[in-house]
Coordinates of C-alpha atoms in Angstrom, one line a residue:
M10 CA 10.6 -16.8 -4.2
I11 CA 10.0 -15.4 -0.9
R12 CA 11.5 -17.2 1.8
T13 CA 11.2 -17.4 5.7
L14 CA 14.0 -15.8 7.0
I15 CA -2.1 17.0 14.7
K16 CA -5.2 19.1 16.3
K17 CA -6.1 21.4 13.4
S18 CA -9.3 22.7 11.8
A19 CA -9.6 23.9 8.3
S20 CA -12.1 25.4 6.3
S21 CA -12.8 24.0 2.9
V22 CA -14.7 21.3 1.6
L23 CA -13.1 18.7 3.6
V24 CA -12.3 19.4 7.5
F25 CA -10.0 17.6 9.1
L26 CA -8.2 17.4 12.6
L27 CA -4.6 16.4 13.1
A28 CA -4.0 14.9 16.6
A29 CA -1.9 13.0 19.1
F30 CA 1.3 12.8 17.1
I31 CA 4.8 11.4 18.2
T32 CA 7.6 12.0 16.1
W33 CA 11.2 10.2 15.9
H34 CA 14.7 10.6 14.5
I35 CA 16.3 7.5 14.2
A36 CA 20.0 7.2 13.6
F37 CA 20.7 4.1 13.0
A38 CA 24.2 2.9 12.7
A39 CA 27.2 4.9 10.9
Q40 CA 26.6 3.4 7.6
L41 CA 22.7 4.5 7.1
R42 CA 22.5 4.8 3.5
A43 CA 19.5 5.6 1.3
G44 CA 18.0 6.1 -2.5
A45 CA 15.1 6.6 -4.1
A46 CA 14.0 6.7 -8.0
W47 CA 10.4 6.8 -10.0
T48 CA 10.0 5.2 -13.4
N49 CA 7.1 5.4 -15.8
I50 CA 5.3 2.1 -16.4
T51 CA 2.2 3.9 -18.7
P52 CA 1.1 1.6 -21.1
E53 CA 2.4 2.5 -24.7
K54 CA -1.1 3.3 -26.1
V55 CA -3.5 5.2 -23.7
N56 CA -6.6 4.4 -25.5
G57 CA -8.4 1.2 -25.2
V58 CA -6.5 -0.1 -22.0
N59 CA -8.6 -2.2 -19.8
L60 CA -9.2 -0.6 -16.2
A61 CA -8.8 -2.8 -13.3
G62 CA -11.7 -2.4 -10.8
Y63 CA -15.3 -1.5 -10.7
T64 CA -16.7 -3.1 -13.8
T65 CA -15.4 -3.9 -17.3
R66 CA -14.2 -0.5 -19.2
K67 CA -11.7 0.9 -21.2
S68 CA -9.8 4.1 -21.1
D69 CA -10.3 7.0 -23.3
G70 CA -6.9 8.5 -22.8
L71 CA -4.1 9.5 -19.8
H72 CA -4.8 12.1 -17.0
D73 CA -1.4 11.2 -15.4
P74 CA 1.4 9.1 -15.7
I75 CA 1.3 5.4 -14.1
T76 CA 4.4 5.2 -12.2
V77 CA 6.2 2.9 -9.9
R78 CA 8.0 4.7 -7.1
C79 CA 11.0 3.0 -5.2
A80 CA 13.5 3.6 -2.2
V81 CA 16.4 1.4 -0.9
I82 CA 17.6 1.6 2.3
D83 CA 20.7 0.1 3.6
D84 CA 22.0 -0.1 7.4
G85 CA 25.6 -1.5 6.4
E86 CA 24.3 -5.4 6.6
T87 CA 20.9 -5.5 5.3
K88 CA 19.1 -3.5 2.5
L89 CA 15.6 -3.1 2.3
A90 CA 13.9 -2.5 -1.2
I91 CA 10.2 -0.7 -1.3
A92 CA 8.4 -0.3 -4.7
A93 CA 4.9 1.1 -4.9
A94 CA 3.2 1.2 -8.3
D95 CA 0.2 2.7 -9.3
L96 CA -1.8 -0.3 -10.1
L97 CA -5.0 -2.2 -8.5
G98 CA -2.7 -5.1 -7.7
I99 CA -0.4 -7.7 -8.5
F100 CA -0.8 -11.4 -8.0
Y101 CA 2.1 -13.3 -6.0
E102 CA 3.4 -15.5 -8.8
D103 CA 3.8 -12.1 -10.9
I104 CA 5.3 -10.8 -8.0
Q105 CA 8.1 -13.3 -7.3
K106 CA 8.9 -13.5 -11.1
I107 CA 9.9 -9.5 -10.7
S108 CA 11.3 -10.0 -7.5
D109 CA 13.8 -12.8 -8.7
V110 CA 14.7 -10.0 -11.7
I111 CA 15.6 -7.4 -9.3
S112 CA 17.4 -9.9 -6.8
Q113 CA 19.8 -10.7 -10.0
K114 CA 20.1 -7.3 -11.0
T115 CA 21.0 -6.3 -7.6
A116 CA 21.6 -8.9 -5.0
I117 CA 19.3 -7.8 -2.8
P118 CA 17.3 -11.0 -1.5
T119 CA 13.9 -11.4 -2.6
A120 CA 12.6 -11.5 0.8
N121 CA 13.8 -8.1 1.5
I122 CA 11.6 -6.7 -1.8
L123 CA 8.4 -5.5 -0.8
I124 CA 6.1 -4.8 -4.0
H125 CA 3.0 -2.7 -3.3
A126 CA 0.1 -1.8 -5.4
I127 CA -1.8 1.6 -4.1
H128 CA -5.0 0.2 -5.3
T129 CA -6.1 2.9 -8.1
H130 CA -9.1 1.6 -9.7
S131 CA -8.1 3.7 -12.7
G132 CA -4.8 1.8 -13.7
P133 CA -4.2 -1.0 -16.5
D134 CA -5.4 -4.3 -15.2
V135 CA -2.5 -6.6 -14.7
L136 CA -4.9 -9.2 -12.8
G137 CA -6.7 -10.1 -15.9
L138 CA -10.2 -10.0 -14.1
W139 CA -11.3 -7.2 -16.2
G140 CA -9.9 -8.1 -19.8
G141 CA -6.1 -8.0 -18.7
P142 CA -3.3 -6.1 -19.6
P143 CA -1.7 -4.8 -23.1
K144 CA 0.3 -7.3 -24.7
G145 CA 3.7 -7.4 -23.5
Y146 CA 2.7 -5.0 -20.3
K147 CA 3.8 -7.3 -18.0
Q148 CA 7.3 -7.5 -19.2
K149 CA 7.2 -3.8 -19.1
L150 CA 6.1 -3.9 -15.7
T151 CA 8.7 -6.1 -14.7
D152 CA 11.4 -4.2 -16.5
G153 CA 10.0 -1.0 -15.0
I154 CA 10.1 -2.0 -11.3
S155 CA 13.5 -3.6 -11.5
A156 CA 14.8 -0.7 -13.2
C157 CA 13.8 1.6 -10.6
I158 CA 15.0 -0.6 -7.7
A159 CA 18.4 -0.6 -9.5
D160 CA 18.2 3.2 -10.0
A161 CA 17.5 3.9 -6.5
L162 CA 20.2 1.5 -5.2
S163 CA 22.4 3.2 -7.9
M164 CA 21.7 6.5 -6.2
M165 CA 22.2 5.8 -2.4
R166 CA 24.1 8.1 -0.2
P167 CA 24.2 8.6 3.7
A168 CA 21.2 9.2 5.3
K169 CA 19.3 10.2 8.4
A170 CA 15.7 8.5 8.9
Y171 CA 12.8 10.4 10.6
F172 CA 9.2 8.7 11.4
A173 CA 6.1 10.5 12.4
S174 CA 2.6 9.3 13.1
G175 CA -0.6 11.0 13.9
T176 CA -4.6 10.8 13.6
V177 CA -6.6 12.8 10.3
D178 CA -10.3 13.0 10.7
D179 CA -12.9 13.3 8.2
L180 CA -10.8 12.3 5.1
N181 CA -11.8 9.0 5.0
I182 CA -15.0 7.0 6.1
N183 CA -15.9 3.2 7.1
R184 CA -17.8 2.3 4.3
R185 CA -19.0 -1.2 6.1
H186 CA -19.8 0.6 8.8
Y187 CA -20.6 4.4 8.2
K188 CA -22.5 5.3 11.1
E189 CA -21.4 2.9 14.0
K190 CA -17.5 2.8 13.3
S191 CA -14.4 4.8 12.0
A192 CA -12.0 3.9 9.4
D193 CA -8.1 3.8 10.3
K194 CA -7.5 7.3 11.0
T195 CA -3.7 6.8 11.5
I196 CA -1.1 8.2 9.1
A197 CA 2.7 6.8 9.3
V198 CA 5.2 8.9 7.9
M199 CA 8.9 8.0 7.1
R200 CA 11.2 10.7 5.4
F201 CA 15.0 10.1 4.9
E202 CA 17.2 12.9 4.6
A203 CA 20.7 13.3 3.0
D204 CA 23.7 14.8 5.4
N205 CA 23.1 18.2 3.1
G206 CA 19.4 18.2 4.5
D207 CA 17.8 17.5 1.0
T208 CA 14.9 15.0 1.2
I209 CA 15.7 11.6 -0.5
F210 CA 12.5 10.1 -0.1
T211 CA 9.3 10.3 2.1
L212 CA 6.9 7.6 2.4
V213 CA 3.1 7.8 3.4
N214 CA 0.8 5.1 5.1
F215 CA -3.0 5.6 4.9
A216 CA -5.9 4.1 4.8
L217 CA -8.1 5.3 1.7
H218 CA -9.1 3.7 -1.5
P219 CA -8.2 5.2 -4.4
V220 CA -11.6 5.6 -5.5
V221 CA -12.2 9.5 -5.8
L222 CA -12.8 8.8 -9.6
G223 CA -15.9 6.4 -10.2
A224 CA -16.6 3.9 -12.5
D225 CA -17.7 6.7 -15.2
N226 CA -13.9 7.8 -15.2
L227 CA -12.4 6.6 -18.1
K228 CA -9.0 8.3 -17.8
I229 CA -5.8 6.4 -16.7
T230 CA -4.8 8.1 -13.7
A231 CA -3.2 7.3 -9.8
D232 CA -6.3 9.2 -8.5
Y233 CA -5.9 11.4 -5.5
V234 CA -2.6 10.1 -4.8
F235 CA -1.1 11.5 -8.1
Y236 CA -2.0 14.9 -6.5
F237 CA -0.6 13.9 -3.1
R238 CA 2.8 13.0 -4.8
Q239 CA 3.1 16.0 -6.7
K240 CA 2.3 18.5 -3.5
I241 CA 4.8 16.3 -1.5
E242 CA 7.6 16.3 -4.3
K243 CA 7.3 20.1 -4.9
D244 CA 7.0 21.2 -1.3
I245 CA 9.5 18.7 0.8
G246 CA 11.6 17.5 -2.4
G247 CA 12.9 14.1 -3.0
I248 CA 10.8 10.9 -4.3
S249 CA 7.4 10.5 -2.9
L250 CA 6.2 7.1 -2.2
F251 CA 2.2 6.5 -0.8
V252 CA 1.4 3.0 0.4
S253 CA -2.2 2.1 1.1
R254 CA -2.8 1.0 4.7
D255 CA -5.7 -1.4 6.1
L256 CA -8.1 0.3 3.0
G257 CA -10.7 -2.8 3.1
D258 CA -13.3 -0.4 4.7
A259 CA -11.7 2.8 4.1
N260 CA -13.5 5.1 1.3
P261 CA -13.6 8.8 0.6
P262 CA -16.2 10.9 2.1
P263 CA -19.3 10.1 0.3
I264 CA -20.9 11.4 -2.8
H265 CA -24.3 10.0 -2.7
D266 CA -26.6 8.4 0.1
D267 CA -24.8 4.7 -1.5
V268 CA -21.5 5.5 0.2
Y269 CA -20.0 2.9 -2.1
D270 CA -21.3 4.9 -5.2
R271 CA -18.4 6.9 -6.7
S272 CA -20.2 8.0 -9.7
G273 CA -19.6 11.4 -10.2
G274 CA -16.3 11.9 -8.3
T275 CA -14.0 14.9 -10.1
F276 CA -10.6 15.2 -10.4
E277 CA -11.0 18.5 -8.5
M278 CA -12.0 16.3 -5.5
A279 CA -9.4 14.2 -6.0
E280 CA -6.9 17.2 -6.0
K281 CA -8.2 18.5 -2.7
I282 CA -7.8 15.1 -1.0
G283 CA -4.6 14.5 -2.1
N284 CA -3.4 18.2 -1.1
S285 CA -5.3 18.0 2.1
L286 CA -3.5 14.6 2.9
A287 CA -0.1 16.5 1.8
D288 CA -0.3 19.4 4.4
V289 CA -0.8 16.8 7.1
V290 CA 2.2 15.3 6.2
K291 CA 4.1 18.2 6.1
T292 CA 2.8 19.7 9.5
L293 CA 3.9 16.2 11.2
L294 CA 7.3 16.6 9.6
S295 CA 8.1 20.0 10.8
D296 CA 7.1 19.3 14.4
A297 CA 9.9 16.2 14.2
T298 CA 12.0 15.9 17.5
L299 CA 15.1 14.2 17.5
S300 CA 16.0 11.0 19.2
S301 CA 18.9 8.7 19.1
Q302 CA 18.2 5.1 18.8
P303 CA 20.9 3.0 17.2
D304 CA 19.4 -0.1 15.4
R305 CA 19.5 -2.7 12.9
I306 CA 17.2 -3.4 9.6
K307 CA 15.4 -6.8 10.6
I308 CA 13.1 -8.6 8.0
A309 CA 11.0 -11.6 8.4
A310 CA 9.2 -12.9 5.2
K311 CA 6.8 -16.2 5.2
E312 CA 5.1 -18.1 2.5
V313 CA 1.5 -19.0 3.6
Q314 CA -1.2 -21.2 2.4
I315 CA -4.6 -19.9 2.6
P316 CA -7.7 -22.1 2.0
V317 CA -10.1 -20.9 -0.6
E318 CA -13.6 -21.0 1.1
N319 CA -15.4 -18.9 -1.5
P320 CA -16.6 -21.4 -3.9
R321 CA -16.9 -18.7 -6.7
F322 CA -13.2 -17.9 -6.7
L323 CA -12.1 -21.5 -6.5
S324 CA -14.4 -22.1 -9.4
F325 CA -12.4 -19.2 -11.4
M326 CA -9.5 -20.2 -10.2
K327 CA -10.1 -23.8 -11.7
T328 CA -11.1 -22.7 -14.9
G329 CA -8.5 -20.0 -15.0
L330 CA -11.0 -17.1 -15.1
I331 CA -8.5 -15.9 -12.2
K332 CA -5.0 -16.7 -13.2
R333 CA -3.4 -18.2 -10.1
K334 CA -2.3 -21.7 -9.0
V335 CA -4.6 -23.5 -6.6
K336 CA -3.5 -26.8 -4.8
N337 CA -5.2 -28.7 -2.6
D338 CA -8.4 -25.6 -2.8
S339 CA -5.5 -23.4 -1.2
V340 CA -3.4 -20.9 -2.5
T341 CA 0.3 -19.4 -1.7
T342 CA 0.6 -15.9 -0.5
A343 CA 3.4 -14.1 1.6
V344 CA 3.9 -11.7 4.2
A345 CA 6.4 -9.9 5.8
V346 CA 7.2 -8.1 9.2
V347 CA 10.2 -5.4 9.0
D348 CA 11.7 -3.8 12.3
L349 CA 13.3 -0.5 12.0
G350 CA 13.8 0.1 15.6
A351 CA 11.2 2.8 16.5
A352 CA 9.0 1.8 13.2
Q353 CA 7.9 -1.7 12.1
I354 CA 6.5 -2.5 9.0
L355 CA 3.6 -5.4 8.4
T356 CA 2.4 -6.5 5.1
F357 CA -1.2 -7.7 4.1
P358 CA -1.4 -9.9 0.7
G359 CA -4.8 -7.8 0.4
E360 CA -7.3 -5.4 1.4
A361 CA -7.6 -5.8 5.3
V362 CA -10.4 -4.0 6.8
S363 CA -9.7 -2.2 10.1
T364 CA -10.6 -4.8 12.7
V365 CA -8.1 -6.9 11.8
R366 CA -5.4 -4.3 12.0
E367 CA -6.6 -3.7 14.9
E368 CA -6.1 -7.1 16.8
I369 CA -2.6 -7.7 15.0
E370 CA -1.1 -4.3 15.9
P371 CA -0.2 -4.8 19.6
L372 CA 2.1 -7.5 18.2
L373 CA 4.5 -4.2 16.9
P374 CA 6.1 -2.5 19.6
G375 CA 5.9 0.7 17.8
P376 CA 5.9 3.8 18.3
H377 CA 5.4 4.0 15.0
K378 CA 3.4 1.2 12.9
F379 CA 3.5 0.9 9.4
F380 CA 0.7 -1.5 7.5
F381 CA 1.4 -2.1 3.6
G382 CA -1.8 -3.6 2.3
L383 CA -1.9 -5.1 -1.0
T384 CA 1.7 -6.1 -0.6
Y385 CA 3.5 -9.4 -2.3
D386 CA 0.0 -10.4 -3.6
A387 CA -4.0 -9.0 -4.2
V388 CA -5.8 -11.7 -3.0
G389 CA -9.0 -9.7 -2.1
Y390 CA -10.3 -8.8 1.1
I391 CA -9.3 -9.8 4.6
I392 CA -12.2 -9.6 6.9
H393 CA -12.3 -10.3 10.7
P394 CA -14.6 -13.1 11.5
V395 CA -16.6 -11.1 14.3
E396 CA -17.8 -8.6 11.6
W397 CA -18.3 -11.3 8.8
N398 CA -21.4 -10.8 6.8
D399 CA -22.1 -13.1 3.9
S400 CA -24.4 -10.0 2.4
K401 CA -21.6 -7.8 2.2
Y402 CA -19.6 -7.2 -0.9
E403 CA -16.2 -7.4 0.6
E404 CA -17.6 -10.8 1.9
S405 CA -18.1 -12.0 -1.9
M406 CA -14.4 -10.8 -2.7
S407 CA -12.5 -12.6 -0.1
L408 CA -11.1 -16.0 0.2
G409 CA -12.7 -16.8 3.2
R410 CA -13.6 -16.4 6.8
S411 CA -10.6 -18.2 8.1
F412 CA -8.3 -15.8 6.0
A413 CA -7.9 -13.4 8.9
G414 CA -7.0 -15.6 11.5
I415 CA -4.6 -17.6 9.8
L416 CA -2.7 -14.8 9.3
K417 CA -3.0 -13.7 12.7
D418 CA -1.2 -16.7 13.7
V419 CA 1.5 -15.9 11.3
F420 CA 2.3 -12.5 12.4
A421 CA 2.2 -13.5 16.1
G422 CA 4.7 -16.4 15.2
I423 CA 7.0 -14.2 13.7
A424 CA 6.9 -11.3 16.0
E425 CA 7.6 -13.6 18.9
D426 CA 10.9 -14.3 17.4
M427 CA 11.6 -11.2 16.3
F428 CA 10.7 -8.9 19.3
K429 CA 11.4 -11.1 22.2

């Protein structure tokens, strides 16, 4: 259980600008070590799998393996484990069970284990909202994630940590306010390097729904994230982790007048987006400058009670259609803040829209700020009350209007203690 404790233009279908970046190298303490691994968690049978997202549909085959990518870093006193799974989401109760198994295997405290779902809409449904996973798949998921983190831990070696951040234009849009407001354009990157210069892992944090492939796609896939990681691992080496940021309002460039309509999305489109994003990351890292800043890993995790103000969600939970515990019309979820010196990580238990991130961002001293969406949980959309609109899709899939404010207060309290 969780406890408290650059500017460049390119001619292509997508033209993006990379600007205003700052990069740093952090020499923590002499003991800094890191390890990384990946595990295949594709269902045994790839036909007839209930796919998560959009609408009820079953897979007719496999395009790319469903994996979990893991990294462990250790400053000599504190270990932090990160797992990113090619799934739409995982409920908190399941995260708790998986974290308990990992902790028993590795002695890493459960509060120090960040389990994230990249939010692909073409992976197995483990939430149970679109028919549920194949028999025994949740055990496979537990075994896979725990083995992945154990493998990463076993391969730890002395490391140097590099952080980079910048902005990318024309790779995502704000689907809620397409003409009026941008989605989060920030890309944050961390790279851990061995003493011999080899990459141990890179972790990239960007806001872009993995929905290049629409509901008409029936192949199991991690969407554009598959191509992104493939290029990063080929060009930079090591293990590549992708972590979705505040993606609640961030979609790929539109295919139709209705920016939500992803029908007709192709794997060629996904490959171009994935490769374009990888090129941005490579440029950022190639321009990194070194700066010594010894520090320690600090982690604060906290359980939070969120009222279920959405009557449809409340009914589904009480009748078992949504399989999670509800008590006093509230659900339990969790959040965390991690301080890595020049970089911080803040987790959201769902899909936060960019206005939520904008309000919370000043709590982190920076200069590199990572926002891990869909970490510890998958409780739907987190919408700032200033833009709440009952007629929009995301509101119908949110716990309620008060969700964002509750999280803001929790984060403010954690930040006050951590950064005072």
